[in-house]
Amino acid sequence: MVTPLPTPVDTQQLDPTRIVDIDLGAPSTKRALRTMAAEWATRPPFYVVTEAHTLVICARHADVMELYRDDDRFSTAVPRQPGYEMFDKFFGVRVLAQMDGEAHARVRRLMTPAFSPKSVKQLATNIDRAVNRMLDEIDTGADPQFDLMQDFGNRLIVEVLLTEMLGLSPDQTATFVRTHRAIPLITYTRAGQQYPDEVVEAFAAARQMIDEIIAERRSDPGDDMISELIQARDGTDRLDDTELFDQIFTVCAGAMSGTSGAMSGVLYTLMSNPEVIATLVEEPELIPGAIEECQRWHSGYLTFPRFAQRDTEIGGTPILAGMVVRACPAAAHMDPTVYPEPLTFDVDRKPKTVAFGAGPHLCIGQRLAKLAMERAITLLLDRYPTISFADPEYVPDYGGSVGEMRIASMPVVRAG
Amino acid sequence: MSDAEGAAGSRPSGLKVTCVDRSGEASAFSAQVGQTLMWNLKYVAGQDVAAACGGHAECGTCHVYVDRIWLAQLTDAEEQETELLEGFESTTELSRLSCQIVVSAALDGLSVGLAPEE
């Protein structure tokens, strides 16, 4: 029996001047990130018609903010019906990022203490230990060439969050890394198709492992975040077992996706601007602001979906109930009304970005991610102040989910 | 209409609020009644308030210190606000989230200071 697809929007009723013909998931689209984003950044919201959906793309900063802030009109909850397979990135797990309203507020409130400024600051020693561990391993290589993403950028949040903060064993972190690699396969699943076997198997393995960890930490609590979530209280409220599972999954899978994209942009931008590296080696106090500018100049995400709950509009563009509305943070970061001369990388700009979202779904782990990136870049440049691309003509090959700017490999040389 | 456009087009209410920024500089502005203090600080006064979560008491970027004589004039903080502020090193007995304070006529003359960013 053929799985019915969502009823496509009659494109005849759309303003043709607002339809853009583009494949958002294509590698060529990702490679054109900056020039495309700069062009979109001054456009009112426009439509992209795919075989299963008519998407609305919000690119101007004000339009992105309106979309992010209004969780009444625009929900993050993925419709659980055929045709929306590619959006169910977490394979049915009820993650915080895909909940709205009271349910979201309650769970977020229970999780917030673990990510407060005080809690994150207490992890500073753990973060440095994790980063130095990775750098020490790189140092053991006889060849001065190494892979900045595989050996460092993509490992950062695994080492900091999974190993240091959650206390997972190498086998346990490997299970989550496998899930992290399977998520992009979900986002490229076409409407009505079955998910690849690797997705089913990776998530099954992660489910089993999380159940084991919860049982383990319940009987023998530690001072790690999972033990803290098990104990988390809101008066007499606490996370039940299903919620506990879901939010441990959120933290692990969500953190890896977000940080991979972020580190891809930060590392690629720095490596592409050796004079900036030289400045940061001399003035490491500029690193936090430089990271913000890197995330603006090369966003970790091209697009991020929401689901319209009723007929409405943004920026004068009609939106019908059920349409997928995608925020384009990459374009918002090129909006000249917010960031003058947006195509110029300015290490002194210190922009306020939407790299970690905005509104009620502002990334709960953003302070941890920022501290981890700051320490990673500080210690990396202190260790290798003349780091450079192995190939001066290097062009990144982007992978990851639809909408994600994940770089898998970035060969560099640690000493010039 | 964006928040900034809304603020730009509004008529001054005559309700005075003073804000001390993070460098210690004090400036007064005419606040809009009915909007949150956070909204007024960011869009009317042009203060450096990130307001990242958009007023949902989730991020703490709108953290302010309320002058003691004004604290009693405010409605009590909800548990969520108190819990969030407990996670900040800069929290004092004068701390409030400005997104949880709605400006009313009773707050004419209010004085607040921006808390450090964390």
Short mmCIF file of C-alpha atoms in Angstrom, two decimals:
data_model
loop_
_atom_site.label_atom_id
_atom_site.label_comp_id
_atom_site.label_asym_id
_atom_site.label_seq_id
_atom_site.Cartn_x
_atom_site.Cartn_y
_atom_site.Cartn_z
CA MET A 1 0.00 0.00 0.00
CA VAL A 2 1.41 3.36 -0.98
CA THR A 3 1.93 5.72 1.93
CA PRO A 4 -0.09 8.86 1.24
CA LEU A 5 1.94 12.07 1.02
CA PRO A 6 0.85 15.41 2.44
CA THR A 7 -1.43 17.30 0.11
CA PRO A 8 0.92 19.57 -1.83
CA VAL A 9 0.16 23.25 -1.85
CA ASP A 10 -1.32 24.45 -5.14
CA THR A 11 1.66 26.47 -6.30
CA GLN A 12 -0.62 28.44 -8.65
CA GLN A 13 -1.84 30.35 -5.62
CA LEU A 14 1.70 31.41 -4.70
CA ASP A 15 3.24 34.68 -5.84
CA PRO A 16 5.65 33.44 -8.55
CA THR A 17 8.11 36.22 -7.75
CA ARG A 18 8.57 34.61 -4.34
CA ILE A 19 9.44 31.12 -5.57
CA VAL A 20 13.12 30.15 -5.69
CA ASP A 21 14.30 27.02 -7.46
CA ILE A 22 16.99 25.44 -5.25
CA ASP A 23 17.88 22.11 -3.65
CA LEU A 24 18.56 23.02 -0.03
CA GLY A 25 20.26 19.72 0.70
CA ALA A 26 22.65 19.68 -2.25
CA PRO A 27 26.40 19.94 -1.58
CA SER A 28 26.58 22.72 -4.17
CA THR A 29 24.06 24.73 -2.17
CA LYS A 30 26.10 24.35 0.98
CA ARG A 31 29.29 25.37 -0.84
CA ALA A 32 27.60 28.58 -1.98
CA LEU A 33 26.69 29.42 1.64
CA ARG A 34 28.01 32.92 2.03
CA THR A 35 27.22 34.49 -1.34
CA MET A 36 23.81 32.90 -1.36
CA ALA A 37 23.09 33.96 2.22
CA ALA A 38 24.15 37.54 1.48
CA GLU A 39 21.75 37.67 -1.44
CA TRP A 40 18.89 36.21 0.57
CA ALA A 41 19.52 38.43 3.60
CA THR A 42 17.59 41.37 2.15
CA ARG A 43 14.72 39.34 0.62
CA PRO A 44 11.32 38.95 2.19
CA PRO A 45 10.43 35.31 2.94
CA PHE A 46 10.24 33.18 -0.19
CA TYR A 47 9.05 29.72 -1.23
CA VAL A 48 10.98 26.63 -2.23
CA VAL A 49 8.82 23.92 -3.79
CA THR A 50 9.94 20.31 -3.25
CA GLU A 51 8.14 17.12 -4.26
CA ALA A 52 6.55 16.74 -0.84
CA HIS A 53 6.41 20.23 0.64
CA THR A 54 6.27 23.89 -0.12
CA LEU A 55 8.84 25.45 2.18
CA VAL A 56 8.93 29.05 3.32
CA ILE A 57 12.44 30.41 3.85
CA CYS A 58 12.91 33.28 6.30
CA ALA A 59 16.25 34.95 5.68
CA ARG A 60 16.17 38.54 6.95
CA HIS A 61 17.25 38.91 10.58
CA ALA A 62 13.90 40.37 11.69
CA ASP A 63 11.98 37.59 9.93
CA VAL A 64 14.16 34.88 11.51
CA MET A 65 13.64 36.44 14.94
CA GLU A 66 9.88 36.57 14.42
CA LEU A 67 9.89 32.89 13.45
CA TYR A 68 12.08 31.81 16.35
CA ARG A 69 10.18 33.79 18.97
CA ASP A 70 6.63 32.81 18.08
CA ASP A 71 6.14 29.20 19.16
CA ASP A 72 2.38 29.68 19.07
CA ARG A 73 2.21 30.19 15.30
CA PHE A 74 5.31 28.16 14.47
CA SER A 75 5.85 24.88 16.28
CA THR A 76 8.98 22.77 16.48
CA ALA A 77 6.94 19.61 17.05
CA VAL A 78 7.33 17.39 13.97
CA PRO A 79 3.99 16.17 12.58
CA ARG A 80 3.98 12.42 13.17
CA GLN A 81 2.59 11.45 9.82
CA PRO A 82 3.82 10.23 6.46
CA GLY A 83 5.57 12.88 4.43
CA TYR A 84 7.47 14.39 7.35
CA GLU A 85 10.03 11.60 7.72
CA MET A 86 13.00 13.85 6.96
CA PHE A 87 12.19 16.16 9.88
CA ASP A 88 12.05 13.43 12.53
CA LYS A 89 15.79 13.77 13.09
CA PHE A 90 15.70 12.04 16.44
CA PHE A 91 13.71 9.08 15.20
CA GLY A 92 10.65 9.45 17.39
CA VAL A 93 12.51 10.48 20.55
CA ARG A 94 10.69 13.42 22.14
CA VAL A 95 13.59 15.83 22.35
CA LEU A 96 13.37 19.24 24.01
CA ALA A 97 14.08 20.98 20.71
CA GLN A 98 10.91 19.46 19.20
CA MET A 99 8.51 20.20 22.07
CA ASP A 100 6.43 23.34 22.62
CA GLY A 101 4.19 25.01 25.18
CA GLU A 102 3.79 23.74 28.73
CA ALA A 103 5.54 20.44 28.07
CA HIS A 104 8.62 22.24 26.75
CA ALA A 105 8.64 24.77 29.59
CA ARG A 106 8.41 22.07 32.25
CA VAL A 107 11.15 19.84 30.90
CA ARG A 108 13.41 22.77 30.13
CA ARG A 109 13.02 24.07 33.65
CA LEU A 110 14.09 20.70 35.08
CA MET A 111 17.16 20.62 32.84
CA THR A 112 18.23 24.26 33.16
CA PRO A 113 20.28 24.01 36.42
CA ALA A 114 22.72 21.59 34.77
CA PHE A 115 23.49 24.25 32.13
CA SER A 116 23.50 27.37 34.31
CA PRO A 117 26.51 29.74 34.23
CA LYS A 118 27.61 28.38 37.63
CA SER A 119 27.39 24.75 36.52
CA VAL A 120 29.21 25.44 33.27
CA LYS A 121 31.98 27.35 35.01
CA GLN A 122 32.58 24.36 37.28
CA LEU A 123 33.35 22.33 34.18
CA ALA A 124 36.24 24.57 33.08
CA THR A 125 38.89 22.19 34.41
CA ASN A 126 37.18 19.21 32.78
CA ILE A 127 37.00 21.09 29.47
CA ASP A 128 40.70 21.95 29.53
CA ARG A 129 41.53 18.35 30.40
CA ALA A 130 39.51 17.08 27.45
CA VAL A 131 41.03 19.57 25.01
CA ASN A 132 44.60 18.93 26.17
CA ARG A 133 43.99 15.19 25.90
CA MET A 134 43.09 15.61 22.23
CA LEU A 135 46.08 17.89 21.59
CA ASP A 136 48.43 15.48 23.36
CA GLU A 137 47.23 12.70 21.07
CA ILE A 138 47.82 14.90 18.03
CA ASP A 139 51.32 15.65 19.33
CA THR A 140 52.18 11.96 19.34
CA GLY A 141 51.88 11.86 15.53
CA ALA A 142 55.22 11.88 13.72
CA ASP A 143 53.66 13.67 10.76
CA PRO A 144 52.99 17.37 11.40
CA GLN A 145 49.82 16.98 9.32
CA PHE A 146 46.62 16.01 11.08
CA ASP A 147 42.88 16.40 10.51
CA LEU A 148 41.54 19.41 12.40
CA MET A 149 37.93 18.17 12.26
CA GLN A 150 38.38 14.41 12.74
CA ASP A 151 41.08 14.71 15.40
CA PHE A 152 39.77 17.83 17.13
CA GLY A 153 36.66 19.76 16.03
CA ASN A 154 34.29 16.83 15.72
CA ARG A 155 35.70 15.22 18.85
CA LEU A 156 35.33 18.29 21.07
CA ILE A 157 31.81 17.83 22.33
CA VAL A 158 32.26 14.05 22.53
CA GLU A 159 35.21 14.52 24.87
CA VAL A 160 33.77 17.43 26.84
CA LEU A 161 30.15 16.37 27.16
CA LEU A 162 30.01 12.62 26.82
CA THR A 163 33.30 11.72 28.49
CA GLU A 164 33.90 14.47 31.02
CA MET A 165 30.41 15.74 31.85
CA LEU A 166 28.38 12.53 31.52
CA GLY A 167 31.13 10.10 32.46
CA LEU A 168 30.43 7.73 29.54
CA SER A 169 32.85 4.95 28.70
CA PRO A 170 34.57 4.74 25.27
CA ASP A 171 32.06 2.07 24.13
CA GLN A 172 29.16 4.24 25.23
CA THR A 173 30.48 7.36 23.46
CA ALA A 174 31.05 5.27 20.33
CA THR A 175 27.36 4.31 20.37
CA PHE A 176 26.35 7.98 20.42
CA VAL A 177 28.86 8.88 17.72
CA ARG A 178 27.23 6.18 15.57
CA THR A 179 23.82 7.81 16.17
CA HIS A 180 25.26 11.24 15.35
CA ARG A 181 26.46 9.89 12.00
CA ALA A 182 23.08 8.27 11.31
CA ILE A 183 20.99 11.42 11.86
CA PRO A 184 21.86 12.99 8.47
CA LEU A 185 20.50 9.86 6.77
CA ILE A 186 17.11 10.67 8.30
CA THR A 187 17.06 14.17 6.88
CA TYR A 188 17.71 12.87 3.37
CA THR A 189 14.90 10.30 3.58
CA ARG A 190 12.27 11.16 1.01
CA ALA A 191 8.61 11.43 1.89
CA GLY A 192 6.98 8.02 2.19
CA GLN A 193 10.30 6.12 2.20
CA GLN A 194 11.54 3.78 4.89
CA TYR A 195 14.54 4.90 6.90
CA PRO A 196 17.88 3.19 6.08
CA ASP A 197 18.76 0.11 8.16
CA GLU A 198 21.72 1.94 9.69
CA VAL A 199 19.35 4.50 11.25
CA VAL A 200 17.15 1.81 12.79
CA GLU A 201 20.15 -0.11 14.13
CA ALA A 202 22.05 2.92 15.44
CA PHE A 203 19.05 4.24 17.34
CA ALA A 204 18.23 0.81 18.75
CA ALA A 205 21.76 0.54 20.08
CA ALA A 206 21.55 4.04 21.60
CA ARG A 207 18.20 3.24 23.26
CA GLN A 208 19.58 0.12 24.87
CA MET A 209 22.67 1.91 26.06
CA ILE A 210 20.75 4.80 27.61
CA ASP A 211 18.46 2.40 29.48
CA GLU A 212 21.55 0.69 30.90
CA ILE A 213 23.12 3.98 31.92
CA ILE A 214 19.95 5.20 33.66
CA ALA A 215 19.72 1.96 35.65
CA GLU A 216 23.40 2.18 36.53
CA ARG A 217 23.25 5.81 37.70
CA ARG A 218 20.02 5.32 39.56
CA SER A 219 21.56 2.61 41.72
CA ASP A 220 24.94 4.30 42.04
CA PRO A 221 24.59 8.07 41.50
CA GLY A 222 27.66 10.11 40.69
CA ASP A 223 28.29 13.83 40.39
CA ASP A 224 27.64 13.77 36.65
CA MET A 225 24.84 15.41 34.73
CA ILE A 226 22.85 12.21 34.17
CA SER A 227 22.77 11.53 37.91
CA GLU A 228 21.72 15.16 38.37
CA LEU A 229 18.88 14.83 35.82
CA ILE A 230 17.68 11.67 37.59
CA GLN A 231 17.53 13.64 40.81
CA ALA A 232 16.21 16.87 39.20
CA ARG A 233 13.26 18.19 41.03
CA ASP A 234 10.66 20.84 40.42
CA GLY A 235 8.87 20.88 43.73
CA THR A 236 7.50 17.38 43.74
CA ASP A 237 7.96 17.10 39.99
CA ARG A 238 10.75 15.19 38.34
CA LEU A 239 11.46 13.67 34.94
CA ASP A 240 9.80 10.29 34.52
CA ASP A 241 11.74 7.46 32.90
CA THR A 242 10.57 8.23 29.39
CA GLU A 243 11.38 11.91 29.77
CA LEU A 244 14.74 11.04 31.29
CA PHE A 245 15.59 8.86 28.35
CA ASP A 246 14.37 11.49 25.88
CA GLN A 247 16.37 14.32 27.43
CA ILE A 248 19.59 12.35 27.83
CA PHE A 249 19.19 11.64 24.15
CA THR A 250 18.53 15.35 23.53
CA VAL A 251 21.69 16.38 25.31
CA CYS A 252 23.91 13.84 23.61
CA ALA A 253 22.54 13.80 20.05
CA GLY A 254 21.55 17.47 19.96
CA ALA A 255 24.86 18.64 21.36
CA MET A 256 26.88 16.68 18.83
CA SER A 257 24.91 17.96 15.86
CA GLY A 258 25.02 21.58 16.95
CA THR A 259 28.66 21.61 17.95
CA SER A 260 29.87 19.84 14.81
CA GLY A 261 28.32 22.56 12.69
CA ALA A 262 29.58 25.33 14.94
CA MET A 263 33.16 24.04 15.10
CA SER A 264 33.16 23.48 11.35
CA GLY A 265 32.42 27.16 10.78
CA VAL A 266 34.76 28.46 13.46
CA LEU A 267 37.76 26.36 12.45
CA TYR A 268 37.28 26.86 8.72
CA THR A 269 36.94 30.63 9.16
CA LEU A 270 40.04 30.91 11.34
CA MET A 271 42.14 28.73 9.07
CA SER A 272 41.00 30.81 6.09
CA ASN A 273 42.22 33.98 7.81
CA PRO A 274 45.82 33.37 8.98
CA GLU A 275 46.25 37.04 9.91
CA VAL A 276 43.39 36.59 12.39
CA ILE A 277 45.14 33.56 13.86
CA ALA A 278 48.26 35.68 14.32
CA THR A 279 46.22 38.39 16.07
CA LEU A 280 44.57 35.86 18.38
CA VAL A 281 47.93 34.28 19.28
CA GLU A 282 49.11 37.72 20.39
CA GLU A 283 45.81 38.76 21.99
CA PRO A 284 43.99 35.63 23.21
CA GLU A 285 41.51 37.82 25.09
CA LEU A 286 39.95 38.51 21.66
CA ILE A 287 39.09 34.83 21.14
CA PRO A 288 35.52 34.88 22.54
CA GLY A 289 34.52 37.76 20.28
CA ALA A 290 36.34 36.21 17.33
CA ILE A 291 34.39 32.98 17.78
CA GLU A 292 31.12 34.92 17.64
CA GLU A 293 32.25 36.61 14.41
CA CYS A 294 33.33 33.23 12.97
CA GLN A 295 29.87 31.84 13.72
CA ARG A 296 28.30 34.84 12.02
CA TRP A 297 30.54 34.68 8.96
CA HIS A 298 30.18 30.94 8.52
CA SER A 299 27.04 29.70 10.21
CA GLY A 300 26.88 26.15 11.45
CA TYR A 301 23.34 25.94 10.05
CA LEU A 302 21.95 27.00 6.72
CA THR A 303 18.31 26.34 7.65
CA PHE A 304 16.23 25.20 10.61
CA PRO A 305 12.57 24.06 10.35
CA ARG A 306 9.36 25.08 12.08
CA PHE A 307 5.78 24.01 11.23
CA ALA A 308 3.07 26.64 10.69
CA GLN A 309 0.10 25.99 12.98
CA ARG A 310 -2.35 28.22 11.12
CA ASP A 311 -2.62 30.48 8.08
CA THR A 312 -0.45 33.52 8.76
CA GLU A 313 2.35 35.62 7.25
CA ILE A 314 5.86 36.84 7.92
CA GLY A 315 7.30 39.85 6.18
CA GLY A 316 4.25 40.06 3.95
CA THR A 317 4.69 36.51 2.59
CA PRO A 318 1.56 34.37 3.06
CA ILE A 319 2.11 31.12 4.98
CA LEU A 320 -0.49 28.35 5.01
CA ALA A 321 -1.19 26.03 7.93
CA GLY A 322 1.03 22.97 7.70
CA MET A 323 3.78 24.60 5.66
CA VAL A 324 7.35 23.98 6.72
CA VAL A 325 8.93 27.33 7.53
CA ARG A 326 12.71 27.30 7.61
CA ALA A 327 14.78 29.92 9.41
CA CYS A 328 18.01 30.69 7.60
CA PRO A 329 20.49 31.80 10.28
CA ALA A 330 23.24 31.91 7.68
CA ALA A 331 21.35 34.68 5.86
CA ALA A 332 20.26 36.44 9.06
CA HIS A 333 23.97 36.77 9.84
CA MET A 334 24.46 38.56 6.54
CA ASP A 335 21.68 41.09 7.10
CA PRO A 336 23.28 44.51 6.56
CA THR A 337 20.65 46.22 8.71
CA VAL A 338 22.09 44.34 11.70
CA TYR A 339 25.67 43.62 10.63
CA PRO A 340 27.12 46.44 8.48
CA GLU A 341 29.41 45.24 5.67
CA PRO A 342 28.35 41.67 6.38
CA LEU A 343 30.73 40.01 3.92
CA THR A 344 33.71 41.50 5.76
CA PHE A 345 35.15 39.36 8.52
CA ASP A 346 35.91 41.73 11.40
CA VAL A 347 37.58 40.18 14.46
CA ASP A 348 36.61 43.26 16.48
CA ARG A 349 32.91 43.17 15.52
CA LYS A 350 31.74 41.05 18.53
CA PRO A 351 28.31 40.42 17.01
CA LYS A 352 25.23 39.17 18.82
CA THR A 353 24.27 36.24 16.60
CA VAL A 354 21.46 33.70 16.30
CA ALA A 355 24.01 30.90 16.07
CA PHE A 356 22.34 29.19 19.02
CA GLY A 357 18.83 30.21 18.02
CA ALA A 358 16.58 32.67 19.85
CA GLY A 359 13.27 32.69 21.63
CA PRO A 360 11.99 29.82 23.79
CA HIS A 361 14.14 27.28 21.91
CA LEU A 362 17.40 29.14 22.49
CA CYS A 363 19.94 26.34 22.79
CA ILE A 364 19.96 25.19 26.41
CA GLY A 365 23.62 24.19 26.11
CA GLN A 366 24.87 27.39 24.51
CA ARG A 367 27.02 28.49 27.45
CA LEU A 368 28.68 25.09 27.61
CA ALA A 369 29.24 25.10 23.85
CA LYS A 370 30.72 28.61 23.93
CA LEU A 371 33.06 27.83 26.80
CA ALA A 372 34.15 24.59 25.16
CA MET A 373 34.88 26.38 21.88
CA GLU A 374 36.71 29.23 23.61
CA ARG A 375 38.96 26.85 25.51
CA ALA A 376 39.45 24.66 22.43
CA ILE A 377 40.59 27.56 20.26
CA THR A 378 42.70 29.11 23.03
CA LEU A 379 44.59 25.90 23.74
CA LEU A 380 44.83 24.97 20.03
CA LEU A 381 46.44 28.28 19.08
CA ASP A 382 48.67 28.24 22.14
CA ARG A 383 49.91 24.78 21.13
CA TYR A 384 50.13 25.46 17.38
CA PRO A 385 50.45 29.20 16.76
CA THR A 386 51.45 28.76 13.11
CA ILE A 387 48.80 26.17 12.21
CA SER A 388 47.77 26.30 8.53
CA PHE A 389 45.87 24.37 5.85
CA ALA A 390 47.85 21.41 4.49
CA ASP A 391 46.59 22.44 1.04
CA PRO A 392 46.40 26.22 0.53
CA GLU A 393 43.64 25.58 -2.05
CA TYR A 394 41.51 23.60 0.45
CA VAL A 395 37.77 23.72 -0.21
CA PRO A 396 35.52 22.04 2.37
CA ASP A 397 33.28 19.13 1.54
CA TYR A 398 30.05 19.72 3.48
CA GLY A 399 28.00 16.88 4.89
CA GLY A 400 25.68 16.49 7.84
CA SER A 401 21.91 16.88 7.82
CA VAL A 402 19.93 18.97 5.35
CA GLY A 403 20.48 22.50 6.60
CA GLU A 404 23.65 21.66 8.54
CA MET A 405 27.10 22.90 7.54
CA ARG A 406 29.14 20.01 8.91
CA ILE A 407 32.71 19.59 7.64
CA ALA A 408 34.01 16.05 8.06
CA SER A 409 37.66 16.60 7.18
CA MET A 410 40.09 19.54 7.30
CA PRO A 411 43.76 18.56 6.80
CA VAL A 412 46.14 21.01 8.46
CA VAL A 413 49.78 21.27 9.40
CA ARG A 414 50.51 22.01 13.04
CA ALA A 415 53.81 23.83 12.54
CA GLY A 416 54.67 26.18 9.71
CA MET B 1 6.25 45.35 12.55
CA SER B 2 9.47 44.56 14.39
CA ASP B 3 10.04 45.38 18.04
CA ALA B 4 12.47 48.11 17.08
CA GLU B 5 9.94 49.63 14.66
CA GLY B 6 7.26 49.46 17.33
CA ALA B 7 9.46 51.26 19.80
CA ALA B 8 10.47 53.90 17.27
CA GLY B 9 6.86 54.68 16.43
CA SER B 10 5.62 54.88 20.00
CA ARG B 11 4.63 58.02 21.84
CA PRO B 12 6.60 58.80 25.01
CA SER B 13 4.51 57.96 28.06
CA GLY B 14 6.28 60.34 30.41
CA LEU B 15 7.02 57.41 32.69
CA LYS B 16 10.65 57.76 33.69
CA VAL B 17 13.03 54.83 34.12
CA THR B 18 16.75 55.19 34.85
CA CYS B 19 19.20 52.52 33.77
CA VAL B 20 22.81 52.20 34.86
CA ASP B 21 24.71 50.33 32.16
CA ARG B 22 27.61 47.94 32.71
CA SER B 23 30.16 50.75 32.55
CA GLY B 24 28.34 52.56 35.36
CA GLU B 25 26.80 55.25 33.19
CA ALA B 26 23.26 56.24 34.15
CA SER B 27 20.70 57.40 31.63
CA ALA B 28 16.97 58.01 31.87
CA PHE B 29 14.35 57.24 29.27
CA SER B 30 10.59 57.41 28.82
CA ALA B 31 9.25 53.85 29.10
CA GLN B 32 6.22 52.31 27.40
CA VAL B 33 3.57 51.18 29.84
CA GLY B 34 2.33 47.66 29.26
CA GLN B 35 5.60 46.41 27.77
CA THR B 36 8.15 44.52 29.83
CA LEU B 37 11.09 46.33 31.33
CA MET B 38 13.32 44.12 29.14
CA TRP B 39 11.55 45.31 26.00
CA ASN B 40 11.88 48.92 27.10
CA LEU B 41 15.56 48.62 28.01
CA LYS B 42 16.39 47.00 24.67
CA TYR B 43 14.15 48.76 22.17
CA VAL B 44 13.38 52.11 23.77
CA ALA B 45 16.54 52.83 25.73
CA GLY B 46 18.84 50.98 23.32
CA GLN B 47 20.66 49.23 26.15
CA ASP B 48 22.86 46.19 25.55
CA VAL B 49 20.30 43.57 26.59
CA ALA B 50 20.52 40.44 24.47
CA ALA B 51 17.01 39.21 25.37
CA ALA B 52 18.04 35.96 23.73
CA CYS B 53 15.10 33.82 24.80
CA GLY B 54 12.60 36.54 23.99
CA GLY B 55 11.17 36.96 27.47
CA HIS B 56 10.61 33.34 28.53
CA ALA B 57 12.78 33.50 31.69
CA GLU B 58 15.11 30.94 30.17
CA CYS B 59 18.38 32.73 29.38
CA GLY B 60 19.06 35.36 32.06
CA THR B 61 20.46 37.88 29.57
CA CYS B 62 17.94 40.45 30.80
CA HIS B 63 19.20 40.22 34.39
CA VAL B 64 18.99 43.57 36.22
CA TYR B 65 19.53 44.91 39.73
CA VAL B 66 16.52 46.83 40.98
CA ASP B 67 17.13 49.71 43.34
CA ARG B 68 16.10 48.54 46.79
CA ILE B 69 13.37 51.11 47.28
CA TRP B 70 11.65 49.77 44.15
CA LEU B 71 11.88 46.05 44.87
CA ALA B 72 8.81 46.04 47.08
CA GLN B 73 6.77 47.71 44.30
CA LEU B 74 7.28 44.75 41.99
CA THR B 75 5.15 41.63 41.90
CA ASP B 76 6.94 38.68 43.46
CA ALA B 77 9.19 36.61 41.27
CA GLU B 78 7.79 33.25 40.15
CA GLU B 79 9.73 30.11 41.06
CA GLN B 80 11.09 29.71 37.54
CA GLU B 81 12.69 33.17 37.67
CA THR B 82 14.16 32.56 41.11
CA GLU B 83 15.54 29.16 40.10
CA LEU B 84 17.15 30.60 36.97
CA LEU B 85 18.80 33.43 38.88
CA GLU B 86 20.21 30.94 41.41
CA GLY B 87 22.41 29.66 38.61
CA PHE B 88 24.19 33.00 38.12
CA GLU B 89 27.21 34.14 40.13
CA SER B 90 26.19 37.78 39.74
CA THR B 91 22.80 37.28 41.44
CA THR B 92 22.15 39.38 44.55
CA GLU B 93 19.08 40.11 46.67
CA LEU B 94 18.34 42.95 44.23
CA SER B 95 18.27 40.68 41.15
CA ARG B 96 15.30 40.32 38.84
CA LEU B 97 14.77 39.27 35.24
CA SER B 98 13.55 42.37 33.45
CA CYS B 99 11.46 40.21 31.09
CA GLN B 100 9.26 39.37 34.08
CA ILE B 101 8.59 42.99 35.05
CA VAL B 102 5.74 44.74 33.23
CA VAL B 103 6.06 48.51 33.26
CA SER B 104 3.10 50.22 34.91
CA ALA B 105 2.33 53.73 36.13
CA ALA B 106 3.29 52.61 39.65
CA LEU B 107 6.90 52.25 38.46
CA ASP B 108 7.36 55.90 37.43
CA GLY B 109 10.89 56.76 38.55
CA LEU B 110 12.13 53.16 38.59
CA SER B 111 15.90 52.75 38.69
CA VAL B 112 17.74 49.61 37.63
CA GLY B 113 21.26 48.51 36.72
CA LEU B 114 22.34 45.96 34.13
CA ALA B 115 23.90 42.84 35.66
CA PRO B 116 27.17 41.55 34.20
CA GLU B 117 26.89 39.17 31.25
CA GLU B 118 27.51 35.52 32.15
#
